[in-house]
Short mmCIF file of C-alpha atoms in Angstrom, two decimals:
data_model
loop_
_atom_site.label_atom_id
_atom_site.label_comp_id
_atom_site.label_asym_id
_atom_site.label_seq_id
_atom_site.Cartn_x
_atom_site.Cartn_y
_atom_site.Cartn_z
CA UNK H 1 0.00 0.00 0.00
CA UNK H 2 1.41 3.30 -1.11
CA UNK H 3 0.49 6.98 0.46
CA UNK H 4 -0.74 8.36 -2.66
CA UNK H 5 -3.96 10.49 -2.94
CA UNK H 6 -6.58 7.59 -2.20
CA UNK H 7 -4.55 7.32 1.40
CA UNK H 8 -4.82 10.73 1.72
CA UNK H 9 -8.70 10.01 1.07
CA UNK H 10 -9.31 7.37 3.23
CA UNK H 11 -7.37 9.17 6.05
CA UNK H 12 -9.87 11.42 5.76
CA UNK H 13 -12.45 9.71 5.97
CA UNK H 14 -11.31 7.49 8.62
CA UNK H 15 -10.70 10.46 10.62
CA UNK H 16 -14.19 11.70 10.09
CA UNK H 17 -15.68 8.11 10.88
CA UNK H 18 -13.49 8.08 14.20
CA UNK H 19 -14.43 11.94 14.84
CA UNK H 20 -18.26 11.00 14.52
CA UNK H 21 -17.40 8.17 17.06
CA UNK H 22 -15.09 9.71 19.77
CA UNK H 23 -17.02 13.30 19.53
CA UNK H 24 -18.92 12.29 22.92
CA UNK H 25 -16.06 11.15 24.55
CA UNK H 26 -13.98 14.46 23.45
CA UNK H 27 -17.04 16.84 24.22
CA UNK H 28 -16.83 15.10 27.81
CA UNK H 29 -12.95 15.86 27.96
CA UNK H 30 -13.58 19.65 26.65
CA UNK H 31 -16.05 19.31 29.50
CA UNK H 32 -14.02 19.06 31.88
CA UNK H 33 -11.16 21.62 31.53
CA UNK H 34 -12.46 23.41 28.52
CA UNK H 35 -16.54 24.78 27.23
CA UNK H 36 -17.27 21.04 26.25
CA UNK H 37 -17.94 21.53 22.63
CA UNK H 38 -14.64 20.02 21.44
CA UNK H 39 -16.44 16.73 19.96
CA UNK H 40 -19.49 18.21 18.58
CA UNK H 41 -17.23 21.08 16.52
CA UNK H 42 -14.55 18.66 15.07
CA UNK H 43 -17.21 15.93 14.03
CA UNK H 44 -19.05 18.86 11.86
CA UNK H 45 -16.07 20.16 10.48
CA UNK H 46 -14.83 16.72 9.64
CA UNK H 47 -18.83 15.98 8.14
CA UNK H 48 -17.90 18.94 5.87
CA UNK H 49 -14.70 17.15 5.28
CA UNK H 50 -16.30 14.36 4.35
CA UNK H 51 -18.68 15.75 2.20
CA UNK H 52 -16.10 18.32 0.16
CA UNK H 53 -14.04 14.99 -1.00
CA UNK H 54 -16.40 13.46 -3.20
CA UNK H 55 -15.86 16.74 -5.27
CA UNK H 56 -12.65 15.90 -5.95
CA UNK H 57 -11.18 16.33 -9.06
CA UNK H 58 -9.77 13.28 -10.69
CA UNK H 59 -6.20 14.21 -11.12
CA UNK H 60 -5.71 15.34 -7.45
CA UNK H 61 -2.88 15.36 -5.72
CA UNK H 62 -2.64 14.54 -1.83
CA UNK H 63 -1.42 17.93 -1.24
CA UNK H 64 -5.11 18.48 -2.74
CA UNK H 65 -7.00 16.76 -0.77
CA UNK H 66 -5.23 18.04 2.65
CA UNK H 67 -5.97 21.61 1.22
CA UNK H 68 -9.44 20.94 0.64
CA UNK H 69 -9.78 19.64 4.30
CA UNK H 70 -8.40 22.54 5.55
CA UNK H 71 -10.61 24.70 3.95
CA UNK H 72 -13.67 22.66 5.03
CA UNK H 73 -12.32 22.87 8.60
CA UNK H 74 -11.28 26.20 8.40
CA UNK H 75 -15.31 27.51 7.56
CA UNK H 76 -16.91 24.90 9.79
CA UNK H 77 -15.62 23.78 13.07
CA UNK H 78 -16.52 27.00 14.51
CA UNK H 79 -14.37 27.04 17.93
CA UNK H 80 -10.56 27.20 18.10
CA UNK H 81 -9.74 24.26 16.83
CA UNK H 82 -11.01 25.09 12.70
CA UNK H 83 -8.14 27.83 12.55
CA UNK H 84 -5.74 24.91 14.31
CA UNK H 85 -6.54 21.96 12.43
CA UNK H 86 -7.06 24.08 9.29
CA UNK H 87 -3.27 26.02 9.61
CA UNK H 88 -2.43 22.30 10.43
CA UNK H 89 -3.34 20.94 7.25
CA UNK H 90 -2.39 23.99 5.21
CA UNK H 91 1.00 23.40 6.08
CA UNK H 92 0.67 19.65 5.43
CA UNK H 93 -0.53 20.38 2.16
CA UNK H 94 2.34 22.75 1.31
CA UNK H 95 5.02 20.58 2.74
CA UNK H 96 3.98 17.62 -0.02
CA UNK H 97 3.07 19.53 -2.63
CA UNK H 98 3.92 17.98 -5.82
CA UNK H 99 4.26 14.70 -5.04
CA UNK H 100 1.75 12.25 -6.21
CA UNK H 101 3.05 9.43 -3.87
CA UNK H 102 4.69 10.47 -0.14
CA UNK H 103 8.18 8.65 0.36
CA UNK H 104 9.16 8.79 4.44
CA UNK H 105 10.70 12.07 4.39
CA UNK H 106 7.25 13.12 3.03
CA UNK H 107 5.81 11.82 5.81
CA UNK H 108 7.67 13.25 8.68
CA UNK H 109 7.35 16.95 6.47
CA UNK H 110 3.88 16.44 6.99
CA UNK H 111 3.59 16.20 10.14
CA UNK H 112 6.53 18.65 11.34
CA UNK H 113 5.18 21.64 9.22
CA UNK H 114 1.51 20.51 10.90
CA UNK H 115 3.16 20.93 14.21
CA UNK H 116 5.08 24.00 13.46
CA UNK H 117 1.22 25.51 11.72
CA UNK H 118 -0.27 24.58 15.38
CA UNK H 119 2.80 26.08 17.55
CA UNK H 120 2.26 29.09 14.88
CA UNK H 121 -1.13 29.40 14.88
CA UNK H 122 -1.95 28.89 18.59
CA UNK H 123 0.87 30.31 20.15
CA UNK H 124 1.74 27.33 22.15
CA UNK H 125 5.22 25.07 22.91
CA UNK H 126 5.12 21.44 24.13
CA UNK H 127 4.46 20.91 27.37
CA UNK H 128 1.99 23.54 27.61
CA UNK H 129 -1.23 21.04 27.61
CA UNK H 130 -2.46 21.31 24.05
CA UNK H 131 -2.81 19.68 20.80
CA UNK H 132 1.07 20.63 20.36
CA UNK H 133 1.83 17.65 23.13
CA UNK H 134 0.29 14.90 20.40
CA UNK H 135 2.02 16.49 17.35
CA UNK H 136 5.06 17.28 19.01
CA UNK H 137 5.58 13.39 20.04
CA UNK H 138 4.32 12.51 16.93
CA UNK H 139 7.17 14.51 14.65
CA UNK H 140 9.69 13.33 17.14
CA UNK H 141 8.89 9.61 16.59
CA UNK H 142 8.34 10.35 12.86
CA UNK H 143 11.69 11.72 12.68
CA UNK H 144 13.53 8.78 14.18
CA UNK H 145 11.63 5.81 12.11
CA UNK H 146 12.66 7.66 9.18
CA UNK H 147 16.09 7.80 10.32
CA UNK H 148 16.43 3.90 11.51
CA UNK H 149 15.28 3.41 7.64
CA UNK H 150 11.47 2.36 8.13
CA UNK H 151 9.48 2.95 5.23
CA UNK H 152 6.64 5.25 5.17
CA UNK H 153 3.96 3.16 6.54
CA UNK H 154 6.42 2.52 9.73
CA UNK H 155 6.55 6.35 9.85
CA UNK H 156 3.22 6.85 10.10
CA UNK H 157 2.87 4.20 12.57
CA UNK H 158 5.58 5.52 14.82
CA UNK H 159 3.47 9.34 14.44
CA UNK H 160 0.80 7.70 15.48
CA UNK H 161 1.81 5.83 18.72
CA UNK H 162 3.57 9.01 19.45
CA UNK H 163 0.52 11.06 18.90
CA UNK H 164 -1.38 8.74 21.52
CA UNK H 165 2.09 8.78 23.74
CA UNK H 166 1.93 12.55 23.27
CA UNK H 167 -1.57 12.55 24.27
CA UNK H 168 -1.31 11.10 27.90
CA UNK H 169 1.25 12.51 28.22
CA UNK H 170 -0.95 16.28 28.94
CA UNK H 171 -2.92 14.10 31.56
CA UNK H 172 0.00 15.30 34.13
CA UNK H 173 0.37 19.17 33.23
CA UNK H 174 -1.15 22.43 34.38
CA UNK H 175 -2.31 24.09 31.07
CA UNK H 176 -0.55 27.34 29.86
CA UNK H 177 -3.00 27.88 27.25
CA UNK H 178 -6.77 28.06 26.04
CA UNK H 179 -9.56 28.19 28.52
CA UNK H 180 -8.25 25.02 30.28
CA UNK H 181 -5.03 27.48 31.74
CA UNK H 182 -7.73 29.55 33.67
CA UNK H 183 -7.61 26.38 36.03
CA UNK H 184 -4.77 26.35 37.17
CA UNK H 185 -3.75 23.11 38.94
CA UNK H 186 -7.28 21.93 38.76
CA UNK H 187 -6.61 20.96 35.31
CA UNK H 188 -3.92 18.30 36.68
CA UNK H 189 -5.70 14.35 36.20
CA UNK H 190 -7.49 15.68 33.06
CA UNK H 191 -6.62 15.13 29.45
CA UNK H 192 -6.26 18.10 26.84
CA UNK H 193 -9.44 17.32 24.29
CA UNK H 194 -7.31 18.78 21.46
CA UNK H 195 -3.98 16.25 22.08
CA UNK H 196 -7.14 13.35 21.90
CA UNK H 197 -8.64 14.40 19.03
CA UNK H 198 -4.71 14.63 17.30
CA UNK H 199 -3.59 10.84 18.52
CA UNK H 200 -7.79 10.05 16.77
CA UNK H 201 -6.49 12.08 13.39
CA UNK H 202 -3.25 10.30 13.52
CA UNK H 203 -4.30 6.50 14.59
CA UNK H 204 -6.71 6.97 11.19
CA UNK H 205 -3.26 8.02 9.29
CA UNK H 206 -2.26 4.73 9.79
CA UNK H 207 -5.24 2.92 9.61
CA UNK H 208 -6.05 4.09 6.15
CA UNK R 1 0.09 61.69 3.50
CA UNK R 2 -0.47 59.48 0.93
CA UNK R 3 -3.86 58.40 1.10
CA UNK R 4 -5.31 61.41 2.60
CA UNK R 5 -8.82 60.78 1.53
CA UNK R 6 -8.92 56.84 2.36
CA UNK R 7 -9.81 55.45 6.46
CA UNK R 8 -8.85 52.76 7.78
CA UNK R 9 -11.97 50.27 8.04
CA UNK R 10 -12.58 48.32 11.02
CA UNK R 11 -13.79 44.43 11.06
CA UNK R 12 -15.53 43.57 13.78
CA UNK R 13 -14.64 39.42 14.63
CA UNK R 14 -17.03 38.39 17.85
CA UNK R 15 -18.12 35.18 18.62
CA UNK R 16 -21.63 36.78 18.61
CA UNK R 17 -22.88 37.99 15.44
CA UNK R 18 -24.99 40.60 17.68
CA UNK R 19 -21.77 41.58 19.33
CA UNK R 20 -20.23 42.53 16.27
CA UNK R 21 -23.54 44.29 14.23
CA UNK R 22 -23.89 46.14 17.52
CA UNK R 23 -20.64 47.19 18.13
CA UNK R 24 -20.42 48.27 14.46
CA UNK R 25 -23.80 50.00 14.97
CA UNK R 26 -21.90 51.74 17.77
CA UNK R 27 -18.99 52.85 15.41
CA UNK R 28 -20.80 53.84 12.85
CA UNK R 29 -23.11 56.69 14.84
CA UNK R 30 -19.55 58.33 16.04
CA UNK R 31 -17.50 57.51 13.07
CA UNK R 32 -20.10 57.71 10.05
CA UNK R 33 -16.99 58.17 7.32
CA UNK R 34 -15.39 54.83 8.62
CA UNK R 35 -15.84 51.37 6.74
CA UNK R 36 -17.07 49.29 9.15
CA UNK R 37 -17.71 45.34 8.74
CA UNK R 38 -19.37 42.85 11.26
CA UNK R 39 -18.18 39.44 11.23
CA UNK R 40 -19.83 37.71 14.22
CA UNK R 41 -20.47 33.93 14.74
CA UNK R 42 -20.31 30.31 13.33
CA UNK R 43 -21.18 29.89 9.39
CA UNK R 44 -24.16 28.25 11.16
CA UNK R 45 -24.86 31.21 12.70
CA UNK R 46 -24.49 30.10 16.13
CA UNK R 47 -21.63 31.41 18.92
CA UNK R 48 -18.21 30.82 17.22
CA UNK R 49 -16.31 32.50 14.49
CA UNK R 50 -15.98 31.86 11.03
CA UNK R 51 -12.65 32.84 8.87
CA UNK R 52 -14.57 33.05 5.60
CA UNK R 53 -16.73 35.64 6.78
CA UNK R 54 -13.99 37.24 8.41
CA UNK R 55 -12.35 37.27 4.89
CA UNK R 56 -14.83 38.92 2.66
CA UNK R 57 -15.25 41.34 5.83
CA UNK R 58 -11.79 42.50 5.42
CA UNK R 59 -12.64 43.28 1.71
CA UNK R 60 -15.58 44.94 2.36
CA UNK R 61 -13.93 47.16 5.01
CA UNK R 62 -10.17 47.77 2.67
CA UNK R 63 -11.26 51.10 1.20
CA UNK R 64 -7.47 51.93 0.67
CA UNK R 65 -5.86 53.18 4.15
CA UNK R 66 -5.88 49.59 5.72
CA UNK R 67 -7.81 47.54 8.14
CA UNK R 68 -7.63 46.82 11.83
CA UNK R 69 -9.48 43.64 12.80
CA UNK R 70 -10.59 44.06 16.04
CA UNK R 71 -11.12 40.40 18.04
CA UNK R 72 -12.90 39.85 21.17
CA UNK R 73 -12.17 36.51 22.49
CA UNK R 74 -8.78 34.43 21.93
CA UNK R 75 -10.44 31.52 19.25
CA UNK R 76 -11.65 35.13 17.27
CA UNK R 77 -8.18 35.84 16.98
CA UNK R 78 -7.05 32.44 15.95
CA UNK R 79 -9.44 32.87 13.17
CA UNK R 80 -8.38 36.41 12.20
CA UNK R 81 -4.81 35.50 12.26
CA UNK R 82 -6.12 32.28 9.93
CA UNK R 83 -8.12 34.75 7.69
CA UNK R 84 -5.44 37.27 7.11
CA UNK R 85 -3.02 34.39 6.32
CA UNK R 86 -5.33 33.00 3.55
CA UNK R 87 -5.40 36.54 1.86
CA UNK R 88 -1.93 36.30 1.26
CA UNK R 89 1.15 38.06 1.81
CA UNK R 90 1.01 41.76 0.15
CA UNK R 91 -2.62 42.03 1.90
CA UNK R 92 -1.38 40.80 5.16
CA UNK R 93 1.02 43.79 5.55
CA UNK R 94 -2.08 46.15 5.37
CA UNK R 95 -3.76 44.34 8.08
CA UNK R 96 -3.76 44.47 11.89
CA UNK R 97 -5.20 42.12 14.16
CA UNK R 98 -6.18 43.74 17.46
CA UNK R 99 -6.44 41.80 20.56
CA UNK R 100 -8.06 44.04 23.14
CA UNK R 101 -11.32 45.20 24.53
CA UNK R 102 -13.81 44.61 22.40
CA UNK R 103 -16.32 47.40 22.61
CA UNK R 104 -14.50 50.36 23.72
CA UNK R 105 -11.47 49.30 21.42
CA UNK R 106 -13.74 49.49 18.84
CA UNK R 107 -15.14 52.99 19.07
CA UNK R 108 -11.67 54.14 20.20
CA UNK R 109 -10.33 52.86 16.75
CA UNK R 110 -13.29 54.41 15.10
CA UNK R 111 -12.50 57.79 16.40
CA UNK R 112 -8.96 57.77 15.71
CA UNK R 113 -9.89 56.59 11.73
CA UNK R 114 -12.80 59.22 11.71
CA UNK R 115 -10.05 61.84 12.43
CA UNK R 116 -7.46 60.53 9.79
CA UNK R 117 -5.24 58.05 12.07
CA UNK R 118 -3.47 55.69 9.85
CA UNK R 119 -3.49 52.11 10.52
CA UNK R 120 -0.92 52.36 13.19
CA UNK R 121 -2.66 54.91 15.10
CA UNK R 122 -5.53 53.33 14.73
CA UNK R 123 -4.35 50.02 16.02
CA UNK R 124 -2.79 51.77 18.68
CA UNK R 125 -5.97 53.02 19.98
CA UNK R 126 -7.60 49.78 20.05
CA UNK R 127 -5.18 47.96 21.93
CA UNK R 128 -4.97 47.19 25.76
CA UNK R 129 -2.09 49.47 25.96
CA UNK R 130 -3.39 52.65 25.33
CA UNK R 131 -5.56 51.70 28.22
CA UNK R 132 -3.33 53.06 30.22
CA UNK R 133 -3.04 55.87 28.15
CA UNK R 134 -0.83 58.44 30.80
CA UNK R 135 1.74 60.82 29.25
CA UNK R 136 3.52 61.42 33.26
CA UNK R 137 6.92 62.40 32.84
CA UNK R 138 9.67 60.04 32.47
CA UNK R 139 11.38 58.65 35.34
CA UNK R 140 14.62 57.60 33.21
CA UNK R 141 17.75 58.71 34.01
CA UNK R 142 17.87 62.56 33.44
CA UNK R 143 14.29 62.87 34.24
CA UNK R 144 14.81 65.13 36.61
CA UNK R 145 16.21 68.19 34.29
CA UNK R 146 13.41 67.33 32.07
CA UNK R 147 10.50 67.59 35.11
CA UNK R 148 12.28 71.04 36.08
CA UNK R 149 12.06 72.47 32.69
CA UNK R 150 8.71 70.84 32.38
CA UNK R 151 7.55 72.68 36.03
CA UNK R 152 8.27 76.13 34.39
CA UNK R 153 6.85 75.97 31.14
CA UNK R 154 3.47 73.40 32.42
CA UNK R 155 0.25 75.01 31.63
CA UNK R 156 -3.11 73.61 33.51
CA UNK R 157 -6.82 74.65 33.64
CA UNK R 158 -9.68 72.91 35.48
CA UNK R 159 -12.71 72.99 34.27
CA UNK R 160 -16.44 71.17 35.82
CA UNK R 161 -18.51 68.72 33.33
CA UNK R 162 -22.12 70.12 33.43
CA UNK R 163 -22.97 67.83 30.74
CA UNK R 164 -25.31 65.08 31.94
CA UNK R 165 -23.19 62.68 30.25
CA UNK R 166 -20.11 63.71 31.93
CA UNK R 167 -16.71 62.36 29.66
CA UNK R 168 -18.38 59.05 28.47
CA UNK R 169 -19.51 57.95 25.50
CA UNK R 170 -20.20 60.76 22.26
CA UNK R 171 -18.77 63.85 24.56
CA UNK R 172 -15.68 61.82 25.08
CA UNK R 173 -15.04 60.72 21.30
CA UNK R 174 -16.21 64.63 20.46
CA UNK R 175 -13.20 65.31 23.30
CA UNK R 176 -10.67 62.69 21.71
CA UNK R 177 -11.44 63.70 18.04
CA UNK R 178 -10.69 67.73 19.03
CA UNK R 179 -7.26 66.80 20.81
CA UNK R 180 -6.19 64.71 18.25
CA UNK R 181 -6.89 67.68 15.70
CA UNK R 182 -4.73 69.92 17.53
CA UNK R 183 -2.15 67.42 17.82
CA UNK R 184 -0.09 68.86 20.68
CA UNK R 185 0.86 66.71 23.87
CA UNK R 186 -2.11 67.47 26.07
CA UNK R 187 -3.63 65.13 29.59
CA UNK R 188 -6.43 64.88 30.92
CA UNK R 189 -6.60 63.96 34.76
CA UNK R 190 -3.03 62.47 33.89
CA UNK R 191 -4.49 60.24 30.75
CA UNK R 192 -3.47 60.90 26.98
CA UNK R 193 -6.47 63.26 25.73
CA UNK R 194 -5.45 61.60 22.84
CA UNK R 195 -6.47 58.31 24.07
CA UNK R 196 -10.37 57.34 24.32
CA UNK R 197 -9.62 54.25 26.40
CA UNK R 198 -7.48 56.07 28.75
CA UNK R 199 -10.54 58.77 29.60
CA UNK R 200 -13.24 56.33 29.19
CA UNK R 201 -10.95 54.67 32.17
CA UNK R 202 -11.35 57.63 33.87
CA UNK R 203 -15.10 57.59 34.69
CA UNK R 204 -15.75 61.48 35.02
CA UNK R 205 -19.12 61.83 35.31
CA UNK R 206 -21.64 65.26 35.70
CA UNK R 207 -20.07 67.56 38.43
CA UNK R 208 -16.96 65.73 38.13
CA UNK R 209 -13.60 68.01 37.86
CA UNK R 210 -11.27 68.22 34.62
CA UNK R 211 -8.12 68.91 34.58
CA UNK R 212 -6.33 69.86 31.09
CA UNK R 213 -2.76 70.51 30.77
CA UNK R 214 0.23 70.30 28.97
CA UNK R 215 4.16 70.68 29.14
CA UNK R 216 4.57 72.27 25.75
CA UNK R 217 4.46 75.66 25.10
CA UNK R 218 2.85 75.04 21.70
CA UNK R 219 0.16 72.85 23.63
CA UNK R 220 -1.35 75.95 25.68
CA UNK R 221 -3.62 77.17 22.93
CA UNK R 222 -5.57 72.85 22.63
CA UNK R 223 -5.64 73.10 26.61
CA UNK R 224 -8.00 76.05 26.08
CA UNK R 225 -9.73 74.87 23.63
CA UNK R 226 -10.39 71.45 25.40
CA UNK R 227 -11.49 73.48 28.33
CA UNK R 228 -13.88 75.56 26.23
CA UNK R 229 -15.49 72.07 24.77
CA UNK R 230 -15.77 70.73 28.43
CA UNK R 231 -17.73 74.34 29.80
CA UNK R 232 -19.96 74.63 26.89
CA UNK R 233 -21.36 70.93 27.84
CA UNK R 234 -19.96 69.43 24.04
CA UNK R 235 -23.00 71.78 22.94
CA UNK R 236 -21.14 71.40 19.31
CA UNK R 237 -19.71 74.76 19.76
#
């Protein structure tokens, strides 16, 4: 199986299957720490997602279809997370542009330009309970199955068991950002919805 | 100036699409020459924010002199930031993104483009920082010389606000729009006169006591005329 534009596809729509499941369980996170509508906004943007792909033109590129996602989240999620997914994607898109098939350098381009987008976009560093925890694992352990010579379905596994590594990892921190940084140590014990969501988005990566 | 004849515009980005047609209603009765643009809510038209109607806002409201895109909570900015970096590169460098308050930012940067403020200025006015807004002198090193010569050449009037509005609101913009004409160096009570946040922050109200002054020689003649606005009650004269 290569990465070529019906991967980038069936990520896609993975991601918007696993959205549509997991948006109760991220709107209870969001809940917690956050205004609880984490779930609810990612699973419409990622409906409009969904939706925009069948539009497709026939010759697209994956650096296509990540742009049209980003779009589609962009207009649609509504909360904070459209302009941070969206800038996330954006940046994918750019970072692979011209390639009809993604080798493993591809891959870990990908995902570092949609962690740098994120970092960018929401002003936030790892370690500061976000979405940037997941990505920021996720590049890391990109980076190094690339470099030990796995090819680019190892990559994307590695992103993704770093995106889920990354993920826990926030359970432990006091949140420097978002709503969830009003809270001070009372945020300790809970997971950041957005670093959830990312491992979801990246576990479909692989899946696809 | 370059574009003497073209304002800034203003976009309005609230999670509340009543916020932002309200507030822009708000501009628009003290700023009536200034392109103003709402872009409140979700493209659902629910509470969020939405960067393609922040987008074709920023058209709307680029009449030539720039735009300042005023956001009110910190997802509106995200999306603002998102929106300005779709447009593209030579737009982006006509474009500010203001974080700061949202209503009284607003009609502060109205003022300051009603009265010919370029983008800067404008941008200025809106943020938090003009809040504070006071010109005191400067406690640097070699203050001191400065404060002397400043003691000998300072120039203050008081004057009473018989206005039932006191400084708030349409007096104060009529207040801010004058001092900004006469450009000299001029405080009220301490605060920029310049600045609309910084007297807003004041709260002078009816009966309350003014006090207009300035350091600069060349500022003596806008600390009367300030004082003459205040006693006629902003009766337009």
């Amino acid at each position: 199986m290569t990465l070529d534009t019906r991967w980038a596809v069936a990520w896609l729509t993975r991601s918007a299957d696993a959205i549509e499941e997991h948006a109760p369980m991220l709107s209870e996170l969001d809940r917690a720490i956050g205004d609880g509508d984490h779930g609810e906004n990612l699973n419409r943007g990622f409906a409009a997602v969904r939706a925009a792909l069948s539009d497709l033109p026939e010759d697209a590129q994956p650096s296509d279809v990540l742009r049209v996602a980003a779009m589609r989240l962009i207009s649609s999620v509504g909360g904070a997370a459209g302009p941070l997914y969206g800038t996330a994607f954006l940046r994918a898109s750019d970072a692979v542009s011209g390639r009809g098939e993604l080798g493993p350098s591809d891959v870990v381009a990908l995902i570092d330009a949609a962690l740098r987008g994120i970092e960018e976009r929401g002003h936030a560093s790892a370690g500061d309970k976000t979405m940037v925890d997941a990505w920021y694992a996720a590049a890391a352990d990109a980076a190094a199955a690339a470099a030990e010579g796995g090819d680019p379905r190892a990559v994307l596994a590695a992103a993704a068991r770093g995106a889920a590594r990354g993920a826990e990892s926030t359970d432990g921190l006091v949140a420097r950002k978002g709503r969830a940084s009003y809270l001070g140590e009372r945020a300790v014990g809970h997971r950041d919805p957005g670093a959830e969501s990312t491992a979801i988005i990246l576990q479909a990566a692989e899946s696809a | 100036m370059s574009s003497a004849t073209a304002h800034v515009g203003l976009v309005l980005v609230s999670h509340s699409d009543l916020v932002a047609r309200g507030t822009a209603d708000l501009v628009a009765q003290m700023s009536p020459d200034v392109p103003v643009s709402a872009a409140g809510g979700a493209s659902d038209g629910g509470i969020g924010t939405d960067v393609e109607r922040i987008m074709v806002a920023i058209d709307r409201a680029e009449q030539g002199g720039g735009v300042a895109v005023i956001a009110d909570l910190g997802s509106a900015v995200l999306s603002a930031e998102t929106a300005v970096e779709l447009l593209g590169g030579d737009r982006a460098a006509r474009i500010a993104i203001v974080d700061g308050p949202f209503v009284e930012g607003a009609v502060a940067a109205g003022v300051v483009a009603q009265t010919g403020g370029d983008l800067d200025a404008v941008r200025r006015a809106a943020s938090w920082a003009a809040a504070a807004g006071a010109v005191g002198h400067d406690h640097s090193a070699g203050a001191a010389d400065h404060a002397a010569a400043a003691e000998a050449t300072r120039y203050l009037r008081r004057a009473t606000l018989v206005n039932p509005d006191g400084l708030h609101a349409r007096p104060a913009a009529e207040f801010v729009k004058l001092a900004t004409s006469l450009g000299a160096r001029v405080t009220v009570n301490g605060k920029d006169a310049r600045s609309l946040l910084g007297i807003l922050s004041l709260g002078l109200a009816q009966g309350a006591s003014v006090e207009i002054a300035t350091d600069d020689r060349e500022g003596r003649e806008a600390v009367d005329r300030l004082i003459a606005l205040v006693e006629s009650g902003f009766s337009g004269e």
